[in-house]
Short mmCIF file of C-alpha atoms in Angstrom, two decimals:
data_model
loop_
_atom_site.label_atom_id
_atom_site.label_comp_id
_atom_site.label_asym_id
_atom_site.label_seq_id
_atom_site.Cartn_x
_atom_site.Cartn_y
_atom_site.Cartn_z
CA UNK Q 1 0.00 0.00 0.00
CA UNK Q 2 1.37 3.40 -1.03
CA UNK Q 3 0.86 6.70 0.82
CA UNK Q 4 2.16 9.76 -1.03
CA UNK Q 5 2.81 12.78 1.18
CA UNK Q 6 4.33 12.91 4.67
CA UNK Q 7 2.44 15.83 6.16
CA UNK Q 8 0.27 15.31 9.22
CA UNK Q 9 -2.53 13.70 7.17
CA UNK Q 10 -0.20 11.33 5.33
CA UNK Q 11 1.55 10.31 8.55
CA UNK Q 12 -1.77 9.64 10.30
CA UNK Q 13 -2.85 7.49 7.35
CA UNK Q 14 0.44 5.58 7.25
CA UNK Q 15 0.48 5.10 11.03
CA UNK Q 16 -3.10 3.84 11.26
CA UNK Q 17 -2.81 1.54 8.26
CA UNK Q 18 0.48 0.08 9.51
CA UNK Q 19 -0.95 -0.46 12.99
CA UNK Q 20 -3.97 -2.16 11.40
CA UNK Q 21 -1.81 -4.82 9.79
CA UNK Q 22 -1.25 -3.36 6.31
CA UNK Q 23 2.18 -3.10 4.72
CA UNK Q 24 2.72 0.57 3.95
CA UNK Q 25 5.32 2.47 1.93
CA UNK Q 26 5.34 6.21 2.66
CA UNK Q 27 6.72 8.24 -0.25
CA UNK Q 28 7.86 11.85 0.13
CA UNK Q 29 10.97 13.90 -0.70
CA UNK Q 30 11.51 14.05 3.06
CA UNK Q 31 9.43 11.57 5.10
CA UNK Q 32 11.12 12.92 8.24
CA UNK Q 33 8.99 15.97 9.17
CA UNK Q 34 11.88 17.57 11.04
CA UNK Q 35 14.57 16.99 8.43
CA UNK Q 36 16.34 19.90 6.78
CA UNK Q 37 14.80 20.87 3.47
CA UNK Q 38 11.28 19.73 4.33
CA UNK Q 39 8.98 20.75 1.49
CA UNK Q 40 7.47 24.15 2.29
CA UNK Q 41 4.47 23.40 0.07
CA UNK Q 42 3.35 21.01 2.78
CA UNK Q 43 0.32 22.41 4.60
CA UNK Q 44 1.69 21.17 7.91
CA UNK Q 45 4.48 23.74 7.54
CA UNK Q 46 2.00 26.53 8.28
CA UNK Q 47 0.21 24.77 11.11
CA UNK Q 48 0.19 25.74 14.78
CA UNK Q 49 -1.90 22.69 15.60
CA UNK Q 50 -4.87 24.51 17.15
CA UNK Q 51 -7.78 22.09 17.63
CA UNK Q 52 -11.17 23.78 17.25
CA UNK Q 53 -13.77 21.03 17.29
CA UNK Q 54 -16.27 21.80 20.05
CA UNK Q 55 -16.42 25.49 19.05
CA UNK Q 56 -17.23 24.81 15.38
CA UNK Q 57 -20.09 27.10 14.35
CA UNK Q 58 -22.25 24.25 13.02
CA UNK Q 59 -23.68 21.40 15.07
CA UNK Q 60 -24.56 18.92 12.35
CA UNK Q 61 -23.39 17.71 8.97
CA UNK Q 62 -20.19 16.19 7.62
CA UNK Q 63 -17.82 18.94 8.79
CA UNK Q 64 -19.17 18.81 12.36
CA UNK Q 65 -19.00 15.01 12.52
CA UNK Q 66 -15.44 14.89 11.15
CA UNK Q 67 -14.25 17.41 13.73
CA UNK Q 68 -15.85 15.61 16.65
CA UNK Q 69 -14.58 12.21 15.55
CA UNK Q 70 -11.07 13.54 15.00
CA UNK Q 71 -10.93 15.10 18.44
CA UNK Q 72 -12.05 11.80 19.97
CA UNK Q 73 -9.37 9.95 18.01
CA UNK Q 74 -6.62 12.34 19.10
CA UNK Q 75 -7.75 11.86 22.69
CA UNK Q 76 -7.33 8.09 22.18
CA UNK Q 77 -4.17 8.13 20.06
CA UNK Q 78 -2.06 10.52 22.10
CA UNK Q 79 -1.91 8.27 25.21
CA UNK Q 80 -1.00 5.33 22.97
CA UNK Q 81 1.94 7.25 21.54
CA UNK Q 82 3.00 8.58 24.93
CA UNK Q 83 3.03 5.04 26.31
CA UNK Q 84 5.80 4.36 23.78
CA UNK Q 85 7.92 7.08 25.40
CA UNK Q 86 7.21 9.61 22.64
CA UNK Q 87 6.88 13.29 23.55
CA UNK Q 88 3.74 15.12 22.42
CA UNK Q 89 3.57 18.67 23.79
CA UNK Q 90 -0.01 19.91 23.89
CA UNK Q 91 -2.14 22.57 25.48
CA UNK Q 92 -5.59 21.62 26.72
CA UNK Q 93 -8.25 24.29 26.52
CA UNK Q 94 -9.13 27.19 24.26
CA UNK Q 95 -10.27 30.74 25.07
CA UNK Q 96 -12.01 32.59 22.22
CA UNK Q 97 -12.20 36.32 22.95
CA UNK Q 98 -15.13 38.44 21.75
CA UNK Q 99 -13.92 41.60 20.04
CA UNK Q 100 -17.29 43.38 19.68
CA UNK Q 101 -20.96 43.17 20.62
CA UNK Q 102 -21.91 41.08 17.59
CA UNK Q 103 -19.27 38.43 18.32
CA UNK Q 104 -20.11 38.48 22.02
CA UNK Q 105 -23.73 37.62 21.23
CA UNK Q 106 -22.71 34.89 18.80
CA UNK Q 107 -20.24 33.25 21.18
CA UNK Q 108 -22.65 33.39 24.11
CA UNK Q 109 -25.29 31.72 21.96
CA UNK Q 110 -22.78 29.04 21.01
CA UNK Q 111 -22.08 28.34 24.70
CA UNK Q 112 -25.80 27.82 25.38
CA UNK Q 113 -26.18 25.53 22.35
CA UNK Q 114 -23.18 23.39 23.26
CA UNK Q 115 -24.19 23.10 26.90
CA UNK Q 116 -27.58 21.82 25.73
CA UNK Q 117 -25.65 19.12 23.82
CA UNK Q 118 -23.77 18.16 26.99
CA UNK Q 119 -20.48 19.78 25.97
CA UNK Q 120 -18.56 21.66 28.69
CA UNK Q 121 -18.32 25.16 27.20
CA UNK Q 122 -18.39 28.16 29.52
CA UNK Q 123 -18.62 31.95 29.26
CA UNK Q 124 -16.12 34.13 31.12
CA UNK Q 125 -16.92 37.81 31.63
CA UNK Q 126 -14.38 40.63 31.68
CA UNK Q 127 -13.77 40.24 35.41
CA UNK Q 128 -12.67 36.63 34.90
CA UNK Q 129 -10.39 37.67 32.06
CA UNK Q 130 -8.80 40.43 34.15
CA UNK Q 131 -7.64 37.82 36.69
CA UNK Q 132 -5.49 36.02 34.09
CA UNK Q 133 -1.74 36.46 33.64
CA UNK Q 134 -0.28 37.80 31.48
CA UNK Q 135 -3.00 40.32 30.70
CA UNK Q 136 -5.27 39.95 27.68
CA UNK Q 137 -6.41 42.59 25.15
CA UNK Q 138 -8.31 45.35 26.94
CA UNK Q 139 -10.85 45.51 24.10
CA UNK Q 140 -12.04 41.93 24.69
CA UNK Q 141 -15.69 41.87 25.83
CA UNK Q 142 -15.51 38.41 27.35
CA UNK Q 143 -14.60 34.95 26.19
CA UNK Q 144 -15.79 31.46 25.41
CA UNK Q 145 -13.92 28.65 27.19
CA UNK Q 146 -13.72 25.21 25.57
CA UNK Q 147 -11.74 22.85 27.84
CA UNK Q 148 -11.74 19.96 25.34
CA UNK Q 149 -10.28 21.92 22.44
CA UNK Q 150 -6.68 23.15 22.54
CA UNK Q 151 -3.40 22.72 20.67
CA UNK Q 152 -1.05 19.94 19.63
CA UNK Q 153 2.52 20.57 18.50
CA UNK Q 154 2.38 19.48 14.83
CA UNK Q 155 6.08 18.73 14.45
CA UNK Q 156 6.21 16.62 17.60
CA UNK Q 157 3.03 14.78 16.58
CA UNK Q 158 4.40 13.98 13.12
CA UNK Q 159 7.70 12.79 14.55
CA UNK Q 160 5.91 10.55 17.05
CA UNK Q 161 3.62 9.06 14.39
CA UNK Q 162 6.56 8.39 12.10
CA UNK Q 163 8.71 6.81 14.81
CA UNK Q 164 5.90 4.58 16.07
CA UNK Q 165 4.90 3.52 12.55
CA UNK Q 166 8.50 2.66 11.70
CA UNK Q 167 8.68 0.44 14.79
CA UNK Q 168 5.62 -1.36 13.42
CA UNK Q 169 7.31 -1.90 10.06
CA UNK Q 170 6.52 1.23 8.01
CA UNK Q 171 8.87 1.68 5.06
CA UNK Q 172 9.82 5.15 3.79
CA UNK Q 173 11.05 6.17 0.35
CA UNK Q 174 12.67 9.60 0.04
CA UNK Q 175 11.67 10.46 -3.52
CA UNK Q 176 9.55 13.03 -5.28
CA UNK Q 177 6.60 11.57 -7.17
CA UNK Q 178 6.15 13.30 -10.53
CA UNK Q 179 3.43 11.10 -12.04
CA UNK Q 180 1.08 8.25 -11.23
CA UNK Q 181 -0.03 5.63 -13.73
CA UNK Q 182 -2.05 2.48 -13.82
CA UNK Q 183 0.38 -0.40 -14.14
CA UNK Q 184 -2.54 -2.66 -15.02
CA UNK Q 185 -6.17 -2.99 -13.99
CA UNK Q 186 -5.16 -3.95 -10.45
CA UNK Q 187 -2.07 -1.87 -9.64
CA UNK Q 188 -0.98 1.74 -9.38
CA UNK Q 189 2.55 2.87 -10.26
CA UNK Q 190 4.54 5.86 -8.99
CA UNK Q 191 7.09 7.55 -11.26
CA UNK Q 192 10.04 9.68 -10.16
CA UNK Q 193 11.92 12.69 -11.54
CA UNK Q 194 13.54 10.73 -14.40
CA UNK Q 195 10.45 8.74 -15.26
CA UNK Q 196 11.72 5.78 -13.26
CA UNK Q 197 9.36 3.44 -11.43
CA UNK Q 198 9.39 4.09 -7.69
CA UNK Q 199 6.81 1.56 -6.52
CA UNK Q 200 3.67 -0.39 -7.47
CA UNK Q 201 0.69 -1.30 -5.31
CA UNK Q 202 -3.02 -2.17 -5.53
CA UNK Q 203 -3.78 0.79 -3.23
CA UNK Q 204 -2.57 4.37 -3.56
CA UNK Q 205 -3.44 7.08 -1.03
CA UNK Q 206 -2.73 10.67 -2.10
CA UNK Q 207 -2.18 13.15 0.75
CA UNK Q 208 0.34 15.42 -0.99
CA UNK Q 209 -1.45 18.75 -0.58
CA UNK Q 210 -1.24 21.09 -3.55
CA UNK Q 211 0.72 18.50 -5.54
CA UNK Q 212 -2.37 16.29 -5.74
CA UNK Q 213 -3.83 18.48 -8.51
CA UNK Q 214 -0.82 17.95 -10.77
CA UNK Q 215 -0.56 14.24 -10.07
CA UNK Q 216 -4.23 13.63 -10.86
CA UNK Q 217 -4.42 15.82 -13.95
CA UNK Q 218 -2.92 13.21 -16.29
CA UNK Q 219 -5.53 10.72 -15.11
CA UNK Q 220 -8.33 13.07 -16.13
CA UNK Q 221 -9.29 14.14 -12.62
CA UNK Q 222 -9.75 17.88 -12.25
CA UNK Q 223 -8.90 18.92 -8.71
CA UNK Q 224 -8.89 22.70 -8.28
CA UNK Q 225 -6.87 23.61 -5.18
CA UNK Q 226 -5.88 27.14 -4.25
CA UNK Q 227 -2.72 27.89 -2.24
CA UNK Q 228 -3.28 29.98 0.88
CA UNK Q 229 -0.04 31.03 2.49
CA UNK Q 230 0.25 31.13 6.26
CA UNK Q 231 2.99 32.89 8.24
CA UNK Q 232 3.69 32.14 11.90
CA UNK Q 233 6.03 33.41 14.59
CA UNK Q 234 7.75 32.04 17.64
CA UNK Q 235 8.28 34.77 20.23
CA UNK Q 236 10.30 34.85 23.43
CA UNK Q 237 9.24 37.04 26.32
CA UNK Q 238 11.72 39.12 28.30
CA UNK Q 239 10.71 37.42 31.58
CA UNK Q 240 8.87 34.13 32.19
CA UNK Q 241 5.23 34.94 32.98
CA UNK Q 242 3.05 33.13 35.49
CA UNK Q 243 0.87 31.58 32.79
CA UNK Q 244 -2.70 31.28 34.10
CA UNK Q 245 -4.43 31.21 30.72
CA UNK Q 246 -6.83 28.26 30.26
CA UNK Q 247 -5.09 27.26 27.03
CA UNK Q 248 -4.79 28.73 23.54
CA UNK Q 249 -6.24 32.22 23.10
CA UNK Q 250 -7.98 33.33 19.88
CA UNK Q 251 -8.18 37.07 19.19
CA UNK Q 252 -9.49 38.55 15.93
CA UNK Q 253 -8.95 35.27 14.12
CA UNK Q 254 -5.32 34.78 15.17
CA UNK Q 255 -4.09 32.23 17.68
CA UNK Q 256 -1.60 32.76 20.49
CA UNK Q 257 -0.24 29.52 21.91
CA UNK Q 258 1.68 29.62 25.23
CA UNK Q 259 4.65 27.23 25.26
CA UNK Q 260 5.68 27.01 28.94
CA UNK Q 261 6.94 23.49 28.17
CA UNK Q 262 9.91 24.97 26.34
CA UNK Q 263 13.16 25.74 28.20
CA UNK Q 264 12.83 28.94 30.19
CA UNK Q 265 9.04 29.05 30.00
CA UNK Q 266 9.10 32.27 27.96
CA UNK Q 267 8.14 31.07 24.47
CA UNK Q 268 4.88 31.35 22.60
CA UNK Q 269 3.62 30.75 19.08
CA UNK Q 270 1.57 33.25 17.13
CA UNK Q 271 -0.25 32.65 13.85
CA UNK Q 272 -1.20 32.08 11.29
CA UNK Q 273 -1.98 34.57 8.53
CA UNK Q 274 -4.37 33.90 5.65
CA UNK Q 275 -2.77 35.06 2.40
CA UNK Q 276 -4.20 33.83 -0.93
CA UNK Q 277 -1.48 32.93 -3.38
CA UNK Q 278 2.20 32.19 -2.87
CA UNK Q 279 3.73 35.59 -2.00
CA UNK Q 280 4.23 36.42 1.69
CA UNK Q 281 2.84 39.80 2.75
CA UNK Q 282 5.07 41.82 5.09
CA UNK Q 283 2.10 43.95 6.19
CA UNK Q 284 0.15 40.91 7.32
CA UNK Q 285 3.19 39.67 9.19
CA UNK Q 286 3.41 43.03 10.99
CA UNK Q 287 -0.26 42.79 12.02
CA UNK Q 288 0.37 39.24 13.23
CA UNK Q 289 3.38 40.44 15.24
CA UNK Q 290 1.09 42.88 17.08
CA UNK Q 291 -1.51 40.09 17.51
CA UNK Q 292 -4.03 42.13 15.53
CA UNK Q 293 -3.33 45.28 17.51
CA UNK Q 294 -3.90 43.68 20.91
CA UNK Q 295 -2.08 46.57 22.58
CA UNK Q 296 -0.11 44.43 25.04
CA UNK Q 297 3.23 45.80 26.19
CA UNK Q 298 4.53 42.44 27.36
CA UNK Q 299 3.90 41.01 23.88
CA UNK Q 300 5.32 43.98 21.99
CA UNK Q 301 8.59 43.66 23.92
CA UNK Q 302 8.98 39.97 22.99
CA UNK Q 303 11.84 38.86 20.75
CA UNK Q 304 11.15 37.10 17.45
CA UNK Q 305 12.94 33.74 17.65
CA UNK Q 306 11.62 32.11 14.50
CA UNK Q 307 9.48 32.95 11.48
CA UNK Q 308 8.07 30.23 9.26
CA UNK Q 309 5.46 29.78 6.57
CA UNK Q 310 3.70 27.14 4.50
CA UNK Q 311 0.95 26.72 1.93
CA UNK Q 312 -2.45 25.32 2.76
CA UNK Q 313 -4.43 23.59 0.02
CA UNK Q 314 -7.92 25.08 -0.16
CA UNK Q 315 -10.50 23.35 -2.38
CA UNK Q 316 -12.10 25.69 -4.91
CA UNK Q 317 -15.87 25.50 -4.99
CA UNK Q 318 -16.00 22.50 -2.67
CA UNK Q 319 -15.96 22.05 1.10
CA UNK Q 320 -12.80 20.91 2.85
CA UNK Q 321 -11.52 18.27 3.20
CA UNK Q 322 -11.60 16.15 0.05
CA UNK Q 323 -12.05 12.50 1.01
CA UNK Q 324 -12.82 10.56 -2.15
CA UNK Q 325 -12.25 7.25 -3.88
CA UNK Q 326 -11.50 8.43 -7.39
CA UNK Q 327 -10.96 5.01 -8.98
CA UNK Q 328 -10.59 1.45 -7.72
CA UNK Q 329 -7.60 1.50 -5.38
CA UNK Q 330 -7.04 5.27 -5.70
CA UNK Q 331 -7.92 7.33 -2.61
CA UNK Q 332 -7.63 11.06 -2.10
CA UNK Q 333 -7.30 12.60 1.37
CA UNK Q 334 -6.43 16.24 0.77
CA UNK Q 335 -7.59 19.83 0.69
CA UNK Q 336 -7.80 20.15 4.48
CA UNK Q 337 -7.13 23.90 4.31
CA UNK Q 338 -6.75 25.27 7.88
CA UNK Q 339 -7.67 22.10 9.78
CA UNK Q 340 -5.16 19.48 8.73
CA UNK Q 341 -3.94 18.74 12.25
CA UNK Q 342 -7.45 18.52 13.66
CA UNK Q 343 -8.93 16.45 10.81
CA UNK Q 344 -5.99 14.12 10.16
CA UNK Q 345 -7.18 11.24 12.41
CA UNK Q 346 -10.71 11.14 10.98
CA UNK Q 347 -9.26 11.31 7.47
CA UNK Q 348 -6.98 8.37 8.22
CA UNK Q 349 -9.91 6.43 9.64
CA UNK Q 350 -11.88 7.12 6.45
CA UNK Q 351 -8.95 5.81 4.36
CA UNK Q 352 -8.68 2.63 6.41
CA UNK Q 353 -12.42 2.05 6.15
CA UNK Q 354 -12.31 2.30 2.32
CA UNK Q 355 -9.40 -0.13 2.15
CA UNK Q 356 -10.95 -2.66 4.49
CA UNK Q 357 -14.58 -2.41 3.36
CA UNK Q 358 -13.92 -2.95 -0.33
CA UNK Q 359 -12.47 -6.00 -1.98
CA UNK Q 360 -8.79 -5.51 -2.72
CA UNK Q 361 -8.37 -4.69 -6.44
CA UNK Q 362 -6.01 -7.57 -7.00
#
């Protein structure tokens, strides 16, 4: 079985299939997510790993069900990986700040709806916010608390999935796939840069982000995906704060992730921007640096330690993600846009179900 693409979705697919007894070959120019030269077109390169499942604005339909199932799977998978001695830094909890009266009303309504569903969302007024350290934007009108959402370090998660899958027998091939062909009625073939055969298999799972469009074009499958660039920052505070935040904080659509687990306890992640196309915008980066004009002295004095970016694959005219069986033995799990880390487990489960529910095309 072939999995093309070693982002968070591809690694979840490879890990789950390998653990389920399938022989998997993971193909990517750099299967190691932390290796130098990792492909920046990979959507995981832009990810902060914020998990927003319980606070999704809908409460029914495919998108809602995928988010809830994925969160449940992460809650089950993470202890399994940690039992193997693998480190998975994460932040439990999410605080979504209301910036104006309209958003305040909408978030308060969401709290009531979710509580009626038995989900533990709460509303914190300004007095509760004022008790937190370090201080939050003064313009915030209150905030929604979701204790079951939060953040997962994408790089650490990908490394853990890869290491555990390799222990179970996963094979990796460090090659760029330039074309896919049908070898015969029952097998798919991957071709490399020089037209050479890389591998054959009855099952091929494509999770290669924006590259999926090019790979599928020769087979007659039109897959319009639009690149949306995301920039992110790692900041280091001048002094270690007494973090009392209940998790990740969302302000004006941008996420601030405390990282007290890092040496010194002064680091945080901030991101990510939404920039259609492939050219980074310095103005958007400046707005991000100010956390959308939060007006916080302690944040403005922070040092920029790292700046990174990546391209998310956004489906054009279709809802994300794209989970489809395009032909016998050919599966697509792509176009996750901003929610690759959150939706990766449910996507992998969908892939496994297609493989195991249908007769093998041999």
